[in-house]
Amino acid sequence: MTIIDILVNIHPDLIKQDYLLTQKDETKWVTFKRQPSEHRRLMSRINKNVILALLTLTSSAFLLFQLYYYKHYLSAKNGAGLSKSKGSRIGFDGTQWRTVKKFIMLTSSQNVPVFLIDPLILELINKNFEQVKNASHGSASECKFFCVPRDFTAFALQYHLWKNEESWFRIAENMGFQCLKFESKDPRLDGIDSLSGTDIPLHYICTLASHAVHLVVFHERSGNYLWHGHLRLKGHIDRKFVPFRKLQFGRYPGAFDRPELQQVTIDGLEVLIPKDPMHFLEEIPHSRFIECRYKEARAFFQQYLDDNTVEAMAFRKSAKELMQLAAKTLKKLGVRFWLSSGTCLGWYRQCGIIPYSKDVDLGIFIQDYKSDIISAFQDAGLPLKHKFGKVEDSLELSFQGKDDVKLDIFFFYEETDYMWNGGTQAKTGKKFKYLFPKFTLCWTEFVDMKVRVPCETIEYIEANYGLLTCGSS
């Protein structure tokens, strides 16, 4: 092939300008060359274009190779991909995921059965529950749960299952975690005169890199429920250790039903979660717990001797059984209730049942009323004794228990700036309206049960009985 052939293939138009090609016959061409100086200029321009084209082609090939190398090698190595739609492992190298992974490795190695209680992650799990239940270990192609931006990931532990607390704490620090331990007196011992409260662990906060794990320590309480304490920042605590204000557990003590747990795979990690995530999530905003005032109760009985007669003891026993039966019946119906009137006063003033009250008093919001509530109590062996008012106005129900102990249920109605319940005088039928400042509900422990009381207890009781004194009844 001649130089002319090459040039023709590169750019025919240029060649026609550089050479005069005249056909002599069918097989011969006669070439008349232009002046040498003009030819050199044209050849120089052609060489520059060829070099530019070759450089462009080489650069494009190198760029394509870089993209291929990043996609097929680096993405697999670092867990970062180009597209979620192609199953890339996006975010698996993030600080949050790595911290959680290391925390789970730590607890598994020490046989510490922690379970996930983080509200944000449980909410995501609940929305994708079928997908989570069907996931297998290491099968996740994308980090959907533990990589959600946040400051904390919350786990919980049942303390009676924790065998080597000090060892765990030491190993955590050896693995690079910086941990704070929060303790306080055991409130379960406050009601026992002969025992003084000892310190028990309530919360651990462990940081690794820029993420923190909040380990909430649950303790068993009478009534088969779990309790966690208040996370109090004492004077020596570094307030900048983590953003404490963003903690979702520990602002106040909390009470929860004992959850049934199941193991699932989340973002390639095996973790325990409540079997019913939705129920646990619904408990969180209503979990606040307040203790009975044991110290004040002891002071009350120093001034007023406790009634320990046979009749008083028998009444307390019957009242406790009646309350347990009422709680069981209302729980089946899904109806919230709280200690009201004299029963609430007995809890607040003396941490027990007032022996001369002769009845059990409960409160229910009228919006929680169920049409089958009367039949449910009758089926439980508690016949209806009285019904005053109606659902739209001043409803009150009274059921007869054993040993002449009565169950009174007061229904509460809400107005713009107050609440009220109705009362009816049995002999005359005259109606009364009892006003209460608005209140919220907290959990407490009463006669070995987890029950609700108004959080604003003293305001509630004084609305019933006036200003409290030690002898109020």
mmCIF file with all atom_site columns, C-alpha atoms in Angstrom, residues 131-310:
data_model
loop_
_atom_site.group_PDB
_atom_site.id
_atom_site.type_symbol
_atom_site.label_atom_id
_atom_site.label_alt_id
_atom_site.label_comp_id
_atom_site.label_asym_id
_atom_site.label_entity_id
_atom_site.label_seq_id
_atom_site.pdbx_PDB_ins_code
_atom_site.Cartn_x
_atom_site.Cartn_y
_atom_site.Cartn_z
_atom_site.occupancy
_atom_site.B_iso_or_equiv
_atom_site.pdbx_formal_charge
_atom_site.auth_seq_id
_atom_site.auth_comp_id
_atom_site.auth_asym_id
_atom_site.auth_atom_id
_atom_site.pdbx_PDB_model_num
ATOM 1   C CA . GLN A 1 131 ? -38.890 -9.114  53.718  1.00 0.00 ? 131 GLN A CA 1
ATOM 2   C CA . VAL A 1 132 ? -36.974 -9.112  57.025  1.00 0.00 ? 132 VAL A CA 1
ATOM 3   C CA . LYS A 1 133 ? -38.419 -12.477 58.144  1.00 0.00 ? 133 LYS A CA 1
ATOM 4   C CA . ASN A 1 134 ? -37.379 -14.094 54.867  1.00 0.00 ? 134 ASN A CA 1
ATOM 5   C CA . ALA A 1 135 ? -33.842 -12.673 54.816  1.00 0.00 ? 135 ALA A CA 1
ATOM 6   C CA . SER A 1 136 ? -30.893 -14.993 55.447  1.00 0.00 ? 136 SER A CA 1
ATOM 7   C CA . HIS A 1 137 ? -27.522 -14.275 57.048  1.00 0.00 ? 137 HIS A CA 1
ATOM 8   C CA . GLY A 1 138 ? -25.279 -12.209 54.777  1.00 0.00 ? 138 GLY A CA 1
ATOM 9   C CA . SER A 1 139 ? -27.902 -12.054 52.019  1.00 0.00 ? 139 SER A CA 1
ATOM 10  C CA . ALA A 1 140 ? -28.541 -8.298  52.107  1.00 0.00 ? 140 ALA A CA 1
ATOM 11  C CA . SER A 1 141 ? -27.411 -6.434  49.012  1.00 0.00 ? 141 SER A CA 1
ATOM 12  C CA . GLU A 1 142 ? -28.157 -3.002  50.404  1.00 0.00 ? 142 GLU A CA 1
ATOM 13  C CA . CYS A 1 143 ? -27.938 -1.382  53.851  1.00 0.00 ? 143 CYS A CA 1
ATOM 14  C CA . LYS A 1 144 ? -31.511 -0.274  54.568  1.00 0.00 ? 144 LYS A CA 1
ATOM 15  C CA . PHE A 1 145 ? -31.807 -0.225  58.364  1.00 0.00 ? 145 PHE A CA 1
ATOM 16  C CA . PHE A 1 146 ? -28.577 0.229   60.313  1.00 0.00 ? 146 PHE A CA 1
ATOM 17  C CA . CYS A 1 147 ? -27.299 2.844   57.845  1.00 0.00 ? 147 CYS A CA 1
ATOM 18  C CA . VAL A 1 148 ? -30.152 5.298   58.434  1.00 0.00 ? 148 VAL A CA 1
ATOM 19  C CA . PRO A 1 149 ? -28.513 8.552   59.684  1.00 0.00 ? 149 PRO A CA 1
ATOM 20  C CA . ARG A 1 150 ? -28.874 8.960   63.462  1.00 0.00 ? 150 ARG A CA 1
ATOM 21  C CA . ASP A 1 151 ? -26.754 9.513   66.580  1.00 0.00 ? 151 ASP A CA 1
ATOM 22  C CA . PHE A 1 152 ? -27.712 6.361   68.521  1.00 0.00 ? 152 PHE A CA 1
ATOM 23  C CA . THR A 1 153 ? -28.760 2.769   67.991  1.00 0.00 ? 153 THR A CA 1
ATOM 24  C CA . ALA A 1 154 ? -30.750 1.451   70.970  1.00 0.00 ? 154 ALA A CA 1
ATOM 25  C CA . PHE A 1 155 ? -30.587 -2.121  72.288  1.00 0.00 ? 155 PHE A CA 1
ATOM 26  C CA . ALA A 1 156 ? -31.962 -3.640  75.501  1.00 0.00 ? 156 ALA A CA 1
ATOM 27  C CA . LEU A 1 157 ? -30.948 -6.398  77.873  1.00 0.00 ? 157 LEU A CA 1
ATOM 28  C CA . GLN A 1 158 ? -32.828 -8.295  80.584  1.00 0.00 ? 158 GLN A CA 1
ATOM 29  C CA . TYR A 1 159 ? -30.502 -7.957  83.545  1.00 0.00 ? 159 TYR A CA 1
ATOM 30  C CA . HIS A 1 160 ? -31.218 -11.363 85.100  1.00 0.00 ? 160 HIS A CA 1
ATOM 31  C CA . LEU A 1 161 ? -29.779 -12.955 81.931  1.00 0.00 ? 161 LEU A CA 1
ATOM 32  C CA . TRP A 1 162 ? -26.502 -11.012 82.196  1.00 0.00 ? 162 TRP A CA 1
ATOM 33  C CA . LYS A 1 163 ? -23.888 -13.200 83.882  1.00 0.00 ? 163 LYS A CA 1
ATOM 34  C CA . ASN A 1 164 ? -20.583 -11.343 83.430  1.00 0.00 ? 164 ASN A CA 1
ATOM 35  C CA . GLU A 1 165 ? -21.291 -7.637  83.435  1.00 0.00 ? 165 GLU A CA 1
ATOM 36  C CA . GLU A 1 166 ? -17.828 -6.445  84.510  1.00 0.00 ? 166 GLU A CA 1
ATOM 37  C CA . SER A 1 167 ? -16.087 -8.738  82.028  1.00 0.00 ? 167 SER A CA 1
ATOM 38  C CA . TRP A 1 168 ? -18.299 -7.463  79.204  1.00 0.00 ? 168 TRP A CA 1
ATOM 39  C CA . PHE A 1 169 ? -17.554 -3.858  80.126  1.00 0.00 ? 169 PHE A CA 1
ATOM 40  C CA . ARG A 1 170 ? -13.792 -4.497  80.097  1.00 0.00 ? 170 ARG A CA 1
ATOM 41  C CA . ILE A 1 171 ? -13.829 -6.360  76.767  1.00 0.00 ? 171 ILE A CA 1
ATOM 42  C CA . ALA A 1 172 ? -15.921 -3.582  75.194  1.00 0.00 ? 172 ALA A CA 1
ATOM 43  C CA . GLU A 1 173 ? -13.218 -1.052  76.027  1.00 0.00 ? 173 GLU A CA 1
ATOM 44  C CA . ASN A 1 174 ? -10.506 -3.400  74.711  1.00 0.00 ? 174 ASN A CA 1
ATOM 45  C CA . MET A 1 175 ? -12.405 -3.535  71.388  1.00 0.00 ? 175 MET A CA 1
ATOM 46  C CA . GLY A 1 176 ? -12.223 0.245   71.084  1.00 0.00 ? 176 GLY A CA 1
ATOM 47  C CA . PHE A 1 177 ? -15.546 1.245   72.625  1.00 0.00 ? 177 PHE A CA 1
ATOM 48  C CA . GLN A 1 178 ? -15.662 4.137   75.077  1.00 0.00 ? 178 GLN A CA 1
ATOM 49  C CA . CYS A 1 179 ? -18.430 3.349   77.559  1.00 0.00 ? 179 CYS A CA 1
ATOM 50  C CA . LEU A 1 180 ? -20.314 5.171   80.301  1.00 0.00 ? 180 LEU A CA 1
ATOM 51  C CA . LYS A 1 181 ? -22.232 3.222   82.957  1.00 0.00 ? 181 LYS A CA 1
ATOM 52  C CA . PHE A 1 182 ? -25.239 4.736   84.739  1.00 0.00 ? 182 PHE A CA 1
ATOM 53  C CA . GLU A 1 183 ? -26.371 3.276   88.076  1.00 0.00 ? 183 GLU A CA 1
ATOM 54  C CA . SER A 1 184 ? -28.933 4.047   90.743  1.00 0.00 ? 184 SER A CA 1
ATOM 55  C CA . LYS A 1 185 ? -30.610 2.540   93.808  1.00 0.00 ? 185 LYS A CA 1
ATOM 56  C CA . ASP A 1 186 ? -32.825 -0.488  93.239  1.00 0.00 ? 186 ASP A CA 1
ATOM 57  C CA . PRO A 1 187 ? -36.400 0.775   93.830  1.00 0.00 ? 187 PRO A CA 1
ATOM 58  C CA . ARG A 1 188 ? -37.655 -2.790  94.371  1.00 0.00 ? 188 ARG A CA 1
ATOM 59  C CA . LEU A 1 189 ? -35.960 -2.737  97.767  1.00 0.00 ? 189 LEU A CA 1
ATOM 60  C CA . ASP A 1 190 ? -37.378 0.600   98.904  1.00 0.00 ? 190 ASP A CA 1
ATOM 61  C CA . GLY A 1 191 ? -40.617 -0.954  100.034 1.00 0.00 ? 191 GLY A CA 1
ATOM 62  C CA . ILE A 1 192 ? -38.864 -3.377  102.382 1.00 0.00 ? 192 ILE A CA 1
ATOM 63  C CA . ASP A 1 193 ? -38.009 -1.782  105.708 1.00 0.00 ? 193 ASP A CA 1
ATOM 64  C CA . SER A 1 194 ? -35.139 -4.139  106.498 1.00 0.00 ? 194 SER A CA 1
ATOM 65  C CA . LEU A 1 195 ? -33.304 -3.561  103.195 1.00 0.00 ? 195 LEU A CA 1
ATOM 66  C CA . SER A 1 196 ? -31.588 -0.522  101.796 1.00 0.00 ? 196 SER A CA 1
ATOM 67  C CA . GLY A 1 197 ? -31.429 0.021   98.072  1.00 0.00 ? 197 GLY A CA 1
ATOM 68  C CA . THR A 1 198 ? -28.230 -1.139  96.410  1.00 0.00 ? 198 THR A CA 1
ATOM 69  C CA . ASP A 1 199 ? -26.903 0.279   93.149  1.00 0.00 ? 199 ASP A CA 1
ATOM 70  C CA . ILE A 1 200 ? -27.964 -1.528  89.990  1.00 0.00 ? 200 ILE A CA 1
ATOM 71  C CA . PRO A 1 201 ? -26.944 -0.776  86.356  1.00 0.00 ? 201 PRO A CA 1
ATOM 72  C CA . LEU A 1 202 ? -29.582 1.118   84.401  1.00 0.00 ? 202 LEU A CA 1
ATOM 73  C CA . HIS A 1 203 ? -27.946 2.261   81.154  1.00 0.00 ? 203 HIS A CA 1
ATOM 74  C CA . TYR A 1 204 ? -24.748 1.864   79.170  1.00 0.00 ? 204 TYR A CA 1
ATOM 75  C CA . ILE A 1 205 ? -23.709 4.227   76.383  1.00 0.00 ? 205 ILE A CA 1
ATOM 76  C CA . CYS A 1 206 ? -20.797 3.042   74.239  1.00 0.00 ? 206 CYS A CA 1
ATOM 77  C CA . THR A 1 207 ? -19.280 5.048   71.397  1.00 0.00 ? 207 THR A CA 1
ATOM 78  C CA . LEU A 1 208 ? -17.102 3.877   68.535  1.00 0.00 ? 208 LEU A CA 1
ATOM 79  C CA . ALA A 1 209 ? -15.890 6.423   65.993  1.00 0.00 ? 209 ALA A CA 1
ATOM 80  C CA . SER A 1 210 ? -18.794 8.888   65.664  1.00 0.00 ? 210 SER A CA 1
ATOM 81  C CA . HIS A 1 211 ? -21.689 6.545   66.492  1.00 0.00 ? 211 HIS A CA 1
ATOM 82  C CA . ALA A 1 212 ? -23.098 5.457   69.864  1.00 0.00 ? 212 ALA A CA 1
ATOM 83  C CA . VAL A 1 213 ? -24.931 2.365   71.075  1.00 0.00 ? 213 VAL A CA 1
ATOM 84  C CA . HIS A 1 214 ? -27.399 2.883   73.914  1.00 0.00 ? 214 HIS A CA 1
ATOM 85  C CA . LEU A 1 215 ? -27.884 -0.305  75.954  1.00 0.00 ? 215 LEU A CA 1
ATOM 86  C CA . VAL A 1 216 ? -31.006 -0.045  78.127  1.00 0.00 ? 216 VAL A CA 1
ATOM 87  C CA . VAL A 1 217 ? -30.952 -2.459  81.082  1.00 0.00 ? 217 VAL A CA 1
ATOM 88  C CA . PHE A 1 218 ? -34.382 -3.946  81.857  1.00 0.00 ? 218 PHE A CA 1
ATOM 89  C CA . HIS A 1 219 ? -35.158 -5.346  85.313  1.00 0.00 ? 219 HIS A CA 1
ATOM 90  C CA . GLU A 1 220 ? -37.957 -7.740  86.242  1.00 0.00 ? 220 GLU A CA 1
ATOM 91  C CA . ARG A 1 221 ? -40.738 -6.394  88.433  1.00 0.00 ? 221 ARG A CA 1
ATOM 92  C CA . SER A 1 222 ? -43.665 -7.997  90.237  1.00 0.00 ? 222 SER A CA 1
ATOM 93  C CA . GLY A 1 223 ? -46.499 -8.490  87.795  1.00 0.00 ? 223 GLY A CA 1
ATOM 94  C CA . ASN A 1 224 ? -44.316 -10.063 85.096  1.00 0.00 ? 224 ASN A CA 1
ATOM 95  C CA . TYR A 1 225 ? -43.243 -6.858  83.377  1.00 0.00 ? 225 TYR A CA 1
ATOM 96  C CA . LEU A 1 226 ? -39.925 -5.158  82.622  1.00 0.00 ? 226 LEU A CA 1
ATOM 97  C CA . TRP A 1 227 ? -38.767 -1.827  84.031  1.00 0.00 ? 227 TRP A CA 1
ATOM 98  C CA . HIS A 1 228 ? -35.906 0.506   83.147  1.00 0.00 ? 228 HIS A CA 1
ATOM 99  C CA . GLY A 1 229 ? -34.663 3.408   85.209  1.00 0.00 ? 229 GLY A CA 1
ATOM 100 C CA . HIS A 1 230 ? -34.098 7.090   84.651  1.00 0.00 ? 230 HIS A CA 1
ATOM 101 C CA . LEU A 1 231 ? -30.783 8.075   83.061  1.00 0.00 ? 231 LEU A CA 1
ATOM 102 C CA . ARG A 1 232 ? -29.553 10.839  85.341  1.00 0.00 ? 232 ARG A CA 1
ATOM 103 C CA . LEU A 1 233 ? -26.476 12.852  84.433  1.00 0.00 ? 233 LEU A CA 1
ATOM 104 C CA . LYS A 1 234 ? -24.408 13.282  87.579  1.00 0.00 ? 234 LYS A CA 1
ATOM 105 C CA . GLY A 1 235 ? -21.879 16.036  88.131  1.00 0.00 ? 235 GLY A CA 1
ATOM 106 C CA . HIS A 1 236 ? -18.794 14.199  86.864  1.00 0.00 ? 236 HIS A CA 1
ATOM 107 C CA . ILE A 1 237 ? -20.397 13.154  83.532  1.00 0.00 ? 237 ILE A CA 1
ATOM 108 C CA . ASP A 1 238 ? -19.054 14.815  80.388  1.00 0.00 ? 238 ASP A CA 1
ATOM 109 C CA . ARG A 1 239 ? -22.143 16.418  78.826  1.00 0.00 ? 239 ARG A CA 1
ATOM 110 C CA . LYS A 1 240 ? -20.413 16.423  75.436  1.00 0.00 ? 240 LYS A CA 1
ATOM 111 C CA . PHE A 1 241 ? -19.767 12.662  75.417  1.00 0.00 ? 241 PHE A CA 1
ATOM 112 C CA . VAL A 1 242 ? -22.887 12.157  73.264  1.00 0.00 ? 242 VAL A CA 1
ATOM 113 C CA . PRO A 1 243 ? -25.969 14.323  72.489  1.00 0.00 ? 243 PRO A CA 1
ATOM 114 C CA . PHE A 1 244 ? -27.876 13.097  75.559  1.00 0.00 ? 244 PHE A CA 1
ATOM 115 C CA . ARG A 1 245 ? -30.959 15.157  74.697  1.00 0.00 ? 245 ARG A CA 1
ATOM 116 C CA . LYS A 1 246 ? -31.568 12.957  71.669  1.00 0.00 ? 246 LYS A CA 1
ATOM 117 C CA . LEU A 1 247 ? -31.840 9.757   73.716  1.00 0.00 ? 247 LEU A CA 1
ATOM 118 C CA . GLN A 1 248 ? -35.180 8.038   73.212  1.00 0.00 ? 248 GLN A CA 1
ATOM 119 C CA . PHE A 1 249 ? -34.987 6.011   76.427  1.00 0.00 ? 249 PHE A CA 1
ATOM 120 C CA . GLY A 1 250 ? -34.058 7.172   79.912  1.00 0.00 ? 250 GLY A CA 1
ATOM 121 C CA . ARG A 1 251 ? -35.694 10.599  80.155  1.00 0.00 ? 251 ARG A CA 1
ATOM 122 C CA . TYR A 1 252 ? -37.898 8.936   82.744  1.00 0.00 ? 252 TYR A CA 1
ATOM 123 C CA . PRO A 1 253 ? -38.320 5.386   84.073  1.00 0.00 ? 253 PRO A CA 1
ATOM 124 C CA . GLY A 1 254 ? -40.316 3.111   81.794  1.00 0.00 ? 254 GLY A CA 1
ATOM 125 C CA . ALA A 1 255 ? -42.411 -0.069  82.030  1.00 0.00 ? 255 ALA A CA 1
ATOM 126 C CA . PHE A 1 256 ? -43.020 -2.578  79.234  1.00 0.00 ? 256 PHE A CA 1
ATOM 127 C CA . ASP A 1 257 ? -44.725 -5.897  78.760  1.00 0.00 ? 257 ASP A CA 1
ATOM 128 C CA . ARG A 1 258 ? -42.203 -8.701  78.645  1.00 0.00 ? 258 ARG A CA 1
ATOM 129 C CA . PRO A 1 259 ? -41.612 -9.100  74.878  1.00 0.00 ? 259 PRO A CA 1
ATOM 130 C CA . GLU A 1 260 ? -41.366 -12.401 73.086  1.00 0.00 ? 260 GLU A CA 1
ATOM 131 C CA . LEU A 1 261 ? -38.239 -12.284 70.922  1.00 0.00 ? 261 LEU A CA 1
ATOM 132 C CA . GLN A 1 262 ? -37.267 -13.676 67.546  1.00 0.00 ? 262 GLN A CA 1
ATOM 133 C CA . GLN A 1 263 ? -33.984 -13.734 65.636  1.00 0.00 ? 263 GLN A CA 1
ATOM 134 C CA . VAL A 1 264 ? -33.868 -12.102 62.212  1.00 0.00 ? 264 VAL A CA 1
ATOM 135 C CA . THR A 1 265 ? -31.219 -10.966 59.747  1.00 0.00 ? 265 THR A CA 1
ATOM 136 C CA . ILE A 1 266 ? -31.003 -7.216  59.231  1.00 0.00 ? 266 ILE A CA 1
ATOM 137 C CA . ASP A 1 267 ? -28.471 -5.725  56.837  1.00 0.00 ? 267 ASP A CA 1
ATOM 138 C CA . GLY A 1 268 ? -26.543 -8.995  56.935  1.00 0.00 ? 268 GLY A CA 1
ATOM 139 C CA . LEU A 1 269 ? -26.400 -9.061  60.773  1.00 0.00 ? 269 LEU A CA 1
ATOM 140 C CA . GLU A 1 270 ? -28.247 -11.510 63.022  1.00 0.00 ? 270 GLU A CA 1
ATOM 141 C CA . VAL A 1 271 ? -30.169 -9.687  65.761  1.00 0.00 ? 271 VAL A CA 1
ATOM 142 C CA . LEU A 1 272 ? -33.012 -10.320 68.205  1.00 0.00 ? 272 LEU A CA 1
ATOM 143 C CA . ILE A 1 273 ? -36.124 -8.133  67.926  1.00 0.00 ? 273 ILE A CA 1
ATOM 144 C CA . PRO A 1 274 ? -39.564 -8.149  69.600  1.00 0.00 ? 274 PRO A CA 1
ATOM 145 C CA . LYS A 1 275 ? -41.761 -10.681 67.824  1.00 0.00 ? 275 LYS A CA 1
ATOM 146 C CA . ASP A 1 276 ? -44.473 -8.034  67.618  1.00 0.00 ? 276 ASP A CA 1
ATOM 147 C CA . PRO A 1 277 ? -42.559 -4.831  66.726  1.00 0.00 ? 277 PRO A CA 1
ATOM 148 C CA . MET A 1 278 ? -45.756 -2.797  66.399  1.00 0.00 ? 278 MET A CA 1
ATOM 149 C CA . HIS A 1 279 ? -46.861 -3.554  69.970  1.00 0.00 ? 279 HIS A CA 1
ATOM 150 C CA . PHE A 1 280 ? -43.476 -2.520  71.346  1.00 0.00 ? 280 PHE A CA 1
ATOM 151 C CA . LEU A 1 281 ? -43.555 0.696   69.296  1.00 0.00 ? 281 LEU A CA 1
ATOM 152 C CA . GLU A 1 282 ? -47.023 1.510   70.630  1.00 0.00 ? 282 GLU A CA 1
ATOM 153 C CA . GLU A 1 283 ? -45.785 1.037   74.203  1.00 0.00 ? 283 GLU A CA 1
ATOM 154 C CA . ILE A 1 284 ? -42.883 3.500   73.941  1.00 0.00 ? 284 ILE A CA 1
ATOM 155 C CA . PRO A 1 285 ? -44.775 6.843   74.093  1.00 0.00 ? 285 PRO A CA 1
ATOM 156 C CA . HIS A 1 286 ? -46.937 5.562   76.985  1.00 0.00 ? 286 HIS A CA 1
ATOM 157 C CA . SER A 1 287 ? -44.225 3.782   78.984  1.00 0.00 ? 287 SER A CA 1
ATOM 158 C CA . ARG A 1 288 ? -43.534 6.405   81.659  1.00 0.00 ? 288 ARG A CA 1
ATOM 159 C CA . PHE A 1 289 ? -43.387 4.833   85.131  1.00 0.00 ? 289 PHE A CA 1
ATOM 160 C CA . ILE A 1 290 ? -43.708 6.428   88.581  1.00 0.00 ? 290 ILE A CA 1
ATOM 161 C CA . GLU A 1 291 ? -42.861 4.671   91.824  1.00 0.00 ? 291 GLU A CA 1
ATOM 162 C CA . CYS A 1 292 ? -45.040 4.404   94.856  1.00 0.00 ? 292 CYS A CA 1
ATOM 163 C CA . ARG A 1 293 ? -43.797 6.791   97.567  1.00 0.00 ? 293 ARG A CA 1
ATOM 164 C CA . TYR A 1 294 ? -42.474 4.170   99.983  1.00 0.00 ? 294 TYR A CA 1
ATOM 165 C CA . LYS A 1 295 ? -40.736 6.666   102.264 1.00 0.00 ? 295 LYS A CA 1
ATOM 166 C CA . GLU A 1 296 ? -43.918 8.733   102.690 1.00 0.00 ? 296 GLU A CA 1
ATOM 167 C CA . ALA A 1 297 ? -45.963 5.552   103.203 1.00 0.00 ? 297 ALA A CA 1
ATOM 168 C CA . ARG A 1 298 ? -43.709 4.498   106.093 1.00 0.00 ? 298 ARG A CA 1
ATOM 169 C CA . ALA A 1 299 ? -44.077 7.965   107.598 1.00 0.00 ? 299 ALA A CA 1
ATOM 170 C CA . PHE A 1 300 ? -47.864 7.686   107.277 1.00 0.00 ? 300 PHE A CA 1
ATOM 171 C CA . PHE A 1 301 ? -47.935 4.392   109.169 1.00 0.00 ? 301 PHE A CA 1
ATOM 172 C CA . GLN A 1 302 ? -45.703 5.806   111.885 1.00 0.00 ? 302 GLN A CA 1
ATOM 173 C CA . GLN A 1 303 ? -48.410 8.364   112.528 1.00 0.00 ? 303 GLN A CA 1
ATOM 174 C CA . TYR A 1 304 ? -51.445 6.169   111.807 1.00 0.00 ? 304 TYR A CA 1
ATOM 175 C CA . LEU A 1 305 ? -51.115 2.523   112.688 1.00 0.00 ? 305 LEU A CA 1
ATOM 176 C CA . ASP A 1 306 ? -51.885 0.099   109.897 1.00 0.00 ? 306 ASP A CA 1
ATOM 177 C CA . ASP A 1 307 ? -55.090 -1.897  110.256 1.00 0.00 ? 307 ASP A CA 1
ATOM 178 C CA . ASN A 1 308 ? -54.026 -5.535  110.498 1.00 0.00 ? 308 ASN A CA 1
ATOM 179 C CA . THR A 1 309 ? -57.288 -6.963  111.798 1.00 0.00 ? 309 THR A CA 1
ATOM 180 C CA . VAL A 1 310 ? -58.680 -10.154 110.275 1.00 0.00 ? 310 VAL A CA 1
#
